[in-house]
Amino acid sequence: MNRIMIAVHDIEKAKQQYADLLGATFMDADWTGAPFGIKVAIAWDAGIELCAPMPGREKDSAVSQFLEKRGEGIMNVFFGVDNGDEANARASSHGYNCVGSLDYTQEEIDAHLGGLFKRYQEFTLNSSGRCGFTISLAQIDEK
């Protein structure tokens, strides 16, 4: 497992909570969430990604419906894979279709993720109906 994504109402409060509880060190990743109306913070050392609606987007962000129906909690589990394309093909052959993907360039990794990785690719699957949460397949290769 690479990390879990937790939907929260107040990202600053949640960052402090998990920093206190686990010693997690968060890096802001709002650039990934802005198109979806969410604030994002990732603690690679604790395997946690927090997301919360941006101010003014409380009703229509990518996490708003989840928060309204379920409250705060685990929204997505990111499983680490050795080969993203093969893992996505395998998932698809079992009826888990990809509903979103990303594949960052090295320039994006260097600019936004502190140059920590040489590859960053994710496939988000339509798994919530069958699993109760969203699954993402993540090929994230460290430098």
Short mmCIF file of N, CA and C in Angstrom, two decimals:
data_model
loop_
_atom_site.label_atom_id
_atom_site.label_comp_id
_atom_site.label_asym_id
_atom_site.label_seq_id
_atom_site.Cartn_x
_atom_site.Cartn_y
_atom_site.Cartn_z
N MET A 1 0.84 -1.16 0.00
CA MET A 1 0.00 0.00 0.00
C MET A 1 0.90 1.24 0.00
N ASN A 2 0.55 2.20 -0.83
CA ASN A 2 1.33 3.44 -0.91
C ASN A 2 0.84 4.45 0.11
N ARG A 3 -0.48 4.68 0.13
CA ARG A 3 -1.04 5.64 1.08
C ARG A 3 -2.57 5.54 1.07
N ILE A 4 -3.18 6.18 2.06
CA ILE A 4 -4.63 6.31 2.08
C ILE A 4 -4.97 7.79 1.94
N MET A 5 -6.09 8.06 1.30
CA MET A 5 -6.59 9.43 1.20
C MET A 5 -7.75 9.56 2.18
N ILE A 6 -7.65 10.58 3.03
CA ILE A 6 -8.68 10.83 4.03
C ILE A 6 -9.36 12.16 3.71
N ALA A 7 -10.66 12.13 3.53
CA ALA A 7 -11.43 13.35 3.31
C ALA A 7 -11.71 13.99 4.67
N VAL A 8 -11.45 15.29 4.77
CA VAL A 8 -11.65 16.02 6.02
C VAL A 8 -12.31 17.36 5.73
N HIS A 9 -12.90 17.94 6.75
CA HIS A 9 -13.49 19.28 6.61
C HIS A 9 -12.44 20.37 6.75
N ASP A 10 -11.52 20.22 7.69
CA ASP A 10 -10.53 21.24 8.02
C ASP A 10 -9.14 20.64 7.87
N ILE A 11 -8.46 20.98 6.77
CA ILE A 11 -7.17 20.34 6.49
C ILE A 11 -6.09 20.73 7.48
N GLU A 12 -6.10 21.96 7.95
CA GLU A 12 -5.08 22.38 8.92
C GLU A 12 -5.23 21.64 10.24
N LYS A 13 -6.45 21.49 10.70
CA LYS A 13 -6.71 20.74 11.93
C LYS A 13 -6.29 19.27 11.76
N ALA A 14 -6.61 18.68 10.61
CA ALA A 14 -6.26 17.29 10.35
C ALA A 14 -4.75 17.10 10.24
N LYS A 15 -4.06 18.04 9.60
CA LYS A 15 -2.60 17.96 9.53
C LYS A 15 -1.99 17.94 10.92
N GLN A 16 -2.48 18.80 11.79
CA GLN A 16 -1.96 18.85 13.16
C GLN A 16 -2.27 17.55 13.90
N GLN A 17 -3.48 17.04 13.70
CA GLN A 17 -3.89 15.80 14.37
C GLN A 17 -2.95 14.66 14.01
N TYR A 18 -2.69 14.46 12.71
CA TYR A 18 -1.85 13.34 12.29
C TYR A 18 -0.37 13.60 12.54
N ALA A 19 0.03 14.85 12.57
CA ALA A 19 1.40 15.17 12.96
C ALA A 19 1.62 14.80 14.42
N ASP A 20 0.65 15.16 15.27
CA ASP A 20 0.74 14.83 16.69
C ASP A 20 0.68 13.32 16.91
N LEU A 21 -0.24 12.66 16.25
CA LEU A 21 -0.48 11.24 16.46
C LEU A 21 0.65 10.37 15.90
N LEU A 22 1.11 10.68 14.69
CA LEU A 22 2.05 9.80 13.99
C LEU A 22 3.41 10.43 13.70
N GLY A 23 3.56 11.69 14.01
CA GLY A 23 4.81 12.37 13.64
C GLY A 23 4.88 12.64 12.15
N ALA A 24 3.74 12.67 11.49
CA ALA A 24 3.67 12.87 10.04
C ALA A 24 4.16 14.27 9.65
N THR A 25 4.87 14.33 8.54
CA THR A 25 5.35 15.59 7.99
C THR A 25 4.64 15.82 6.66
N PHE A 26 3.79 16.83 6.60
CA PHE A 26 2.97 17.06 5.41
C PHE A 26 3.61 18.05 4.46
N MET A 27 3.45 17.77 3.18
CA MET A 27 3.81 18.73 2.14
C MET A 27 2.52 19.12 1.44
N ASP A 28 2.32 20.40 1.24
CA ASP A 28 1.12 20.86 0.56
C ASP A 28 1.18 20.48 -0.91
N ALA A 29 0.07 20.01 -1.43
CA ALA A 29 -0.01 19.59 -2.83
C ALA A 29 -1.29 20.15 -3.44
N ASP A 30 -1.63 21.38 -3.09
CA ASP A 30 -2.85 22.00 -3.59
C ASP A 30 -2.89 22.06 -5.12
N TRP A 31 -1.74 22.13 -5.75
CA TRP A 31 -1.69 22.19 -7.22
C TRP A 31 -2.37 20.98 -7.85
N THR A 32 -2.35 19.83 -7.15
CA THR A 32 -3.02 18.64 -7.70
C THR A 32 -4.52 18.71 -7.51
N GLY A 33 -4.97 19.39 -6.46
CA GLY A 33 -6.39 19.42 -6.13
C GLY A 33 -7.16 20.61 -6.64
N ALA A 34 -6.47 21.68 -7.00
CA ALA A 34 -7.15 22.91 -7.41
C ALA A 34 -8.20 22.68 -8.51
N PRO A 35 -7.92 21.89 -9.54
CA PRO A 35 -8.95 21.67 -10.57
C PRO A 35 -10.21 20.98 -10.04
N PHE A 36 -10.08 20.34 -8.87
CA PHE A 36 -11.20 19.60 -8.28
C PHE A 36 -11.80 20.33 -7.08
N GLY A 37 -11.31 21.54 -6.82
CA GLY A 37 -11.84 22.33 -5.71
C GLY A 37 -11.41 21.85 -4.35
N ILE A 38 -10.26 21.16 -4.27
CA ILE A 38 -9.82 20.63 -2.98
C ILE A 38 -8.40 21.09 -2.64
N LYS A 39 -8.18 21.21 -1.34
CA LYS A 39 -6.85 21.41 -0.78
C LYS A 39 -6.29 20.03 -0.50
N VAL A 40 -4.99 19.84 -0.74
CA VAL A 40 -4.37 18.53 -0.59
C VAL A 40 -3.07 18.68 0.20
N ALA A 41 -2.84 17.75 1.10
CA ALA A 41 -1.58 17.67 1.83
C ALA A 41 -1.20 16.20 1.93
N ILE A 42 0.07 15.88 1.65
CA ILE A 42 0.53 14.50 1.65
C ILE A 42 1.68 14.35 2.65
N ALA A 43 1.61 13.29 3.46
CA ALA A 43 2.70 12.92 4.35
C ALA A 43 3.23 11.58 3.84
N TRP A 44 4.27 11.63 3.03
CA TRP A 44 4.84 10.40 2.47
C TRP A 44 5.37 9.51 3.59
N ASP A 45 5.87 10.13 4.66
CA ASP A 45 6.45 9.35 5.76
C ASP A 45 5.40 8.59 6.56
N ALA A 46 4.14 8.98 6.48
CA ALA A 46 3.07 8.30 7.22
C ALA A 46 2.08 7.60 6.30
N GLY A 47 2.22 7.79 4.98
CA GLY A 47 1.29 7.15 4.05
C GLY A 47 -0.10 7.72 4.10
N ILE A 48 -0.20 9.05 4.26
CA ILE A 48 -1.50 9.71 4.37
C ILE A 48 -1.59 10.87 3.40
N GLU A 49 -2.71 10.96 2.71
CA GLU A 49 -3.04 12.13 1.90
C GLU A 49 -4.36 12.68 2.45
N LEU A 50 -4.34 13.94 2.80
CA LEU A 50 -5.55 14.60 3.29
C LEU A 50 -6.13 15.47 2.19
N CYS A 51 -7.44 15.53 2.11
CA CYS A 51 -8.08 16.43 1.16
C CYS A 51 -9.32 17.03 1.80
N ALA A 52 -9.52 18.31 1.49
CA ALA A 52 -10.65 19.06 2.05
C ALA A 52 -11.12 20.05 1.00
N PRO A 53 -12.38 20.42 1.04
CA PRO A 53 -12.87 21.42 0.09
C PRO A 53 -12.12 22.74 0.25
N MET A 54 -11.82 23.38 -0.87
CA MET A 54 -11.24 24.72 -0.83
C MET A 54 -12.31 25.68 -0.30
N PRO A 55 -11.89 26.76 0.35
CA PRO A 55 -12.88 27.75 0.79
C PRO A 55 -13.76 28.21 -0.38
N GLY A 56 -15.06 28.22 -0.16
CA GLY A 56 -16.00 28.57 -1.21
C GLY A 56 -16.44 27.40 -2.06
N ARG A 57 -15.80 26.23 -1.90
CA ARG A 57 -16.15 25.04 -2.69
C ARG A 57 -16.69 23.91 -1.80
N GLU A 58 -17.18 24.28 -0.62
CA GLU A 58 -17.65 23.28 0.33
C GLU A 58 -18.78 22.41 -0.21
N LYS A 59 -19.57 22.92 -1.13
CA LYS A 59 -20.73 22.18 -1.65
C LYS A 59 -20.47 21.47 -2.98
N ASP A 60 -19.41 21.87 -3.70
CA ASP A 60 -19.23 21.31 -5.05
C ASP A 60 -17.82 20.82 -5.35
N SER A 61 -17.02 20.54 -4.34
CA SER A 61 -15.68 20.02 -4.59
C SER A 61 -15.73 18.51 -4.84
N ALA A 62 -14.62 17.93 -5.19
CA ALA A 62 -14.54 16.49 -5.45
C ALA A 62 -14.77 15.66 -4.19
N VAL A 63 -14.67 16.26 -3.00
CA VAL A 63 -14.88 15.51 -1.77
C VAL A 63 -16.17 15.89 -1.05
N SER A 64 -16.88 16.89 -1.54
CA SER A 64 -18.07 17.39 -0.85
C SER A 64 -19.14 16.33 -0.66
N GLN A 65 -19.44 15.60 -1.70
CA GLN A 65 -20.50 14.58 -1.62
C GLN A 65 -20.10 13.48 -0.63
N PHE A 66 -18.84 13.07 -0.66
CA PHE A 66 -18.36 12.05 0.29
C PHE A 66 -18.53 12.54 1.72
N LEU A 67 -18.08 13.77 1.98
CA LEU A 67 -18.17 14.33 3.33
C LEU A 67 -19.63 14.45 3.79
N GLU A 68 -20.50 14.85 2.87
CA GLU A 68 -21.92 15.00 3.21
C GLU A 68 -22.56 13.66 3.56
N LYS A 69 -22.24 12.62 2.78
CA LYS A 69 -22.86 11.30 2.98
C LYS A 69 -22.23 10.52 4.13
N ARG A 70 -20.90 10.57 4.23
CA ARG A 70 -20.20 9.69 5.16
C ARG A 70 -19.47 10.40 6.30
N GLY A 71 -19.26 11.70 6.15
CA GLY A 71 -18.43 12.40 7.12
C GLY A 71 -16.97 12.16 6.81
N GLU A 72 -16.11 12.58 7.68
CA GLU A 72 -14.68 12.42 7.46
C GLU A 72 -14.30 10.94 7.47
N GLY A 73 -13.34 10.57 6.62
CA GLY A 73 -12.89 9.19 6.61
C GLY A 73 -12.11 8.83 5.37
N ILE A 74 -11.74 7.57 5.31
CA ILE A 74 -10.93 7.06 4.20
C ILE A 74 -11.78 7.04 2.94
N MET A 75 -11.28 7.71 1.94
CA MET A 75 -11.99 7.86 0.67
C MET A 75 -11.33 7.03 -0.44
N ASN A 76 -10.01 6.88 -0.36
CA ASN A 76 -9.27 6.23 -1.43
C ASN A 76 -8.07 5.51 -0.83
N VAL A 77 -7.78 4.32 -1.37
CA VAL A 77 -6.59 3.58 -1.00
C VAL A 77 -5.72 3.47 -2.24
N PHE A 78 -4.47 3.89 -2.10
CA PHE A 78 -3.50 3.86 -3.19
C PHE A 78 -2.60 2.64 -2.99
N PHE A 79 -2.71 1.70 -3.91
CA PHE A 79 -1.86 0.51 -3.85
C PHE A 79 -0.64 0.72 -4.74
N GLY A 80 0.54 0.49 -4.19
CA GLY A 80 1.77 0.61 -4.96
C GLY A 80 1.91 -0.59 -5.89
N VAL A 81 2.26 -0.32 -7.14
CA VAL A 81 2.46 -1.38 -8.13
C VAL A 81 3.79 -1.15 -8.84
N ASP A 82 4.37 -2.24 -9.35
CA ASP A 82 5.64 -2.14 -10.06
C ASP A 82 5.48 -1.59 -11.48
N ASN A 83 4.34 -1.90 -12.09
CA ASN A 83 4.10 -1.45 -13.46
C ASN A 83 2.64 -0.98 -13.55
N GLY A 84 2.46 0.32 -13.63
CA GLY A 84 1.11 0.89 -13.63
C GLY A 84 0.26 0.44 -14.80
N ASP A 85 0.85 0.42 -15.98
CA ASP A 85 0.08 0.03 -17.17
C ASP A 85 -0.40 -1.42 -17.08
N GLU A 86 0.48 -2.32 -16.64
CA GLU A 86 0.08 -3.73 -16.49
C GLU A 86 -0.98 -3.89 -15.39
N ALA A 87 -0.81 -3.19 -14.27
CA ALA A 87 -1.78 -3.29 -13.18
C ALA A 87 -3.15 -2.76 -13.63
N ASN A 88 -3.15 -1.68 -14.38
CA ASN A 88 -4.41 -1.13 -14.89
C ASN A 88 -5.08 -2.11 -15.86
N ALA A 89 -4.30 -2.73 -16.73
CA ALA A 89 -4.85 -3.71 -17.67
C ALA A 89 -5.44 -4.90 -16.91
N ARG A 90 -4.76 -5.37 -15.88
CA ARG A 90 -5.26 -6.49 -15.08
C ARG A 90 -6.57 -6.10 -14.39
N ALA A 91 -6.61 -4.91 -13.79
CA ALA A 91 -7.83 -4.44 -13.13
C ALA A 91 -8.99 -4.35 -14.12
N SER A 92 -8.70 -3.81 -15.29
CA SER A 92 -9.72 -3.67 -16.32
C SER A 92 -10.28 -5.02 -16.75
N SER A 93 -9.40 -6.02 -16.84
CA SER A 93 -9.87 -7.36 -17.25
C SER A 93 -10.80 -7.98 -16.22
N HIS A 94 -10.81 -7.43 -15.00
CA HIS A 94 -11.69 -7.90 -13.94
C HIS A 94 -12.84 -6.94 -13.67
N GLY A 95 -13.06 -6.00 -14.60
CA GLY A 95 -14.21 -5.11 -14.50
C GLY A 95 -14.00 -3.84 -13.70
N TYR A 96 -12.78 -3.56 -13.32
CA TYR A 96 -12.46 -2.31 -12.62
C TYR A 96 -11.89 -1.33 -13.64
N ASN A 97 -12.75 -0.52 -14.20
CA ASN A 97 -12.32 0.39 -15.24
C ASN A 97 -11.69 1.64 -14.66
N CYS A 98 -10.76 2.19 -15.41
CA CYS A 98 -10.07 3.41 -15.01
C CYS A 98 -11.00 4.60 -15.25
N VAL A 99 -11.17 5.44 -14.21
CA VAL A 99 -12.01 6.63 -14.33
C VAL A 99 -11.19 7.91 -14.30
N GLY A 100 -9.90 7.77 -14.10
CA GLY A 100 -9.00 8.92 -14.09
C GLY A 100 -7.58 8.45 -13.95
N SER A 101 -6.68 9.15 -14.62
CA SER A 101 -5.27 8.76 -14.53
C SER A 101 -4.40 10.00 -14.60
N LEU A 102 -3.18 9.82 -14.17
CA LEU A 102 -2.19 10.88 -14.32
C LEU A 102 -0.82 10.24 -14.46
N ASP A 103 0.04 10.95 -15.11
CA ASP A 103 1.41 10.50 -15.32
C ASP A 103 2.27 11.75 -15.39
N TYR A 104 2.87 12.11 -14.25
CA TYR A 104 3.62 13.35 -14.18
C TYR A 104 4.95 13.27 -14.91
N THR A 105 5.31 14.36 -15.54
CA THR A 105 6.63 14.45 -16.17
C THR A 105 7.67 14.66 -15.08
N GLN A 106 8.92 14.47 -15.43
CA GLN A 106 9.99 14.70 -14.45
C GLN A 106 10.01 16.17 -14.02
N GLU A 107 9.69 17.06 -14.94
CA GLU A 107 9.65 18.49 -14.59
C GLU A 107 8.57 18.76 -13.54
N GLU A 108 7.39 18.13 -13.68
CA GLU A 108 6.32 18.29 -12.69
C GLU A 108 6.71 17.68 -11.34
N ILE A 109 7.35 16.53 -11.40
CA ILE A 109 7.80 15.87 -10.17
C ILE A 109 8.82 16.76 -9.45
N ASP A 110 9.75 17.31 -10.21
CA ASP A 110 10.78 18.16 -9.61
C ASP A 110 10.17 19.44 -9.04
N ALA A 111 9.24 20.04 -9.77
CA ALA A 111 8.66 21.32 -9.35
C ALA A 111 7.70 21.18 -8.17
N HIS A 112 6.90 20.11 -8.16
CA HIS A 112 5.81 20.02 -7.19
C HIS A 112 6.00 18.94 -6.12
N LEU A 113 6.83 17.98 -6.37
CA LEU A 113 7.01 16.88 -5.42
C LEU A 113 8.44 16.81 -4.91
N GLY A 114 9.13 17.93 -4.96
CA GLY A 114 10.47 18.01 -4.40
C GLY A 114 11.48 17.10 -5.07
N GLY A 115 11.19 16.66 -6.29
CA GLY A 115 12.12 15.80 -7.01
C GLY A 115 12.32 14.44 -6.36
N LEU A 116 11.36 14.02 -5.54
CA LEU A 116 11.51 12.77 -4.79
C LEU A 116 11.47 11.51 -5.66
N PHE A 117 10.85 11.61 -6.83
CA PHE A 117 10.58 10.41 -7.61
C PHE A 117 11.11 10.53 -9.03
N LYS A 118 11.31 9.36 -9.66
CA LYS A 118 11.66 9.35 -11.08
C LYS A 118 10.47 8.95 -11.94
N ARG A 119 9.44 8.41 -11.30
CA ARG A 119 8.19 8.07 -12.01
C ARG A 119 7.04 8.25 -11.06
N TYR A 120 5.95 8.86 -11.55
CA TYR A 120 4.75 9.03 -10.75
C TYR A 120 3.56 8.88 -11.67
N GLN A 121 2.91 7.72 -11.57
CA GLN A 121 1.78 7.39 -12.43
C GLN A 121 0.68 6.79 -11.56
N GLU A 122 -0.56 7.21 -11.78
CA GLU A 122 -1.69 6.68 -11.03
C GLU A 122 -2.86 6.38 -11.96
N PHE A 123 -3.59 5.33 -11.61
CA PHE A 123 -4.84 4.98 -12.27
C PHE A 123 -5.91 4.86 -11.19
N THR A 124 -6.96 5.65 -11.28
CA THR A 124 -8.06 5.59 -10.32
C THR A 124 -9.16 4.72 -10.92
N LEU A 125 -9.62 3.75 -10.14
CA LEU A 125 -10.57 2.75 -10.64
C LEU A 125 -11.99 3.01 -10.13
N ASN A 126 -12.95 2.47 -10.85
CA ASN A 126 -14.37 2.58 -10.47
C ASN A 126 -14.71 1.47 -9.46
N SER A 127 -14.08 1.51 -8.32
CA SER A 127 -14.18 0.42 -7.35
C SER A 127 -15.10 0.69 -6.17
N SER A 128 -15.57 1.91 -5.99
CA SER A 128 -16.30 2.23 -4.76
C SER A 128 -17.58 1.42 -4.59
N GLY A 129 -18.27 1.12 -5.67
CA GLY A 129 -19.50 0.33 -5.56
C GLY A 129 -19.23 -1.09 -5.10
N ARG A 130 -18.12 -1.66 -5.51
CA ARG A 130 -17.78 -3.04 -5.16
C ARG A 130 -16.95 -3.15 -3.88
N CYS A 131 -16.18 -2.12 -3.58
CA CYS A 131 -15.25 -2.19 -2.45
C CYS A 131 -15.62 -1.27 -1.29
N GLY A 132 -16.46 -0.28 -1.54
CA GLY A 132 -16.81 0.68 -0.51
C GLY A 132 -15.89 1.89 -0.46
N PHE A 133 -14.87 1.89 -1.28
CA PHE A 133 -13.93 3.01 -1.38
C PHE A 133 -13.29 2.97 -2.76
N THR A 134 -12.66 4.05 -3.11
CA THR A 134 -11.97 4.12 -4.39
C THR A 134 -10.58 3.50 -4.26
N ILE A 135 -10.16 2.80 -5.29
CA ILE A 135 -8.82 2.24 -5.36
C ILE A 135 -8.06 2.96 -6.45
N SER A 136 -6.83 3.33 -6.14
CA SER A 136 -5.91 3.85 -7.15
C SER A 136 -4.69 2.96 -7.20
N LEU A 137 -4.22 2.70 -8.39
CA LEU A 137 -3.00 1.94 -8.61
C LEU A 137 -1.89 2.95 -8.85
N ALA A 138 -0.84 2.90 -8.07
CA ALA A 138 0.19 3.93 -8.11
C ALA A 138 1.56 3.33 -8.35
N GLN A 139 2.14 3.68 -9.49
CA GLN A 139 3.54 3.36 -9.74
C GLN A 139 4.32 4.61 -9.40
N ILE A 140 4.96 4.59 -8.26
CA ILE A 140 5.72 5.73 -7.79
C ILE A 140 7.13 5.24 -7.48
N ASP A 141 8.05 5.53 -8.38
CA ASP A 141 9.42 5.04 -8.25
C ASP A 141 10.29 6.13 -7.65
N GLU A 142 10.93 5.80 -6.53
CA GLU A 142 11.82 6.74 -5.88
C GLU A 142 13.09 6.92 -6.70
N LYS A 143 13.70 8.08 -6.54
CA LYS A 143 14.98 8.33 -7.22
C LYS A 143 16.06 7.53 -6.55
#
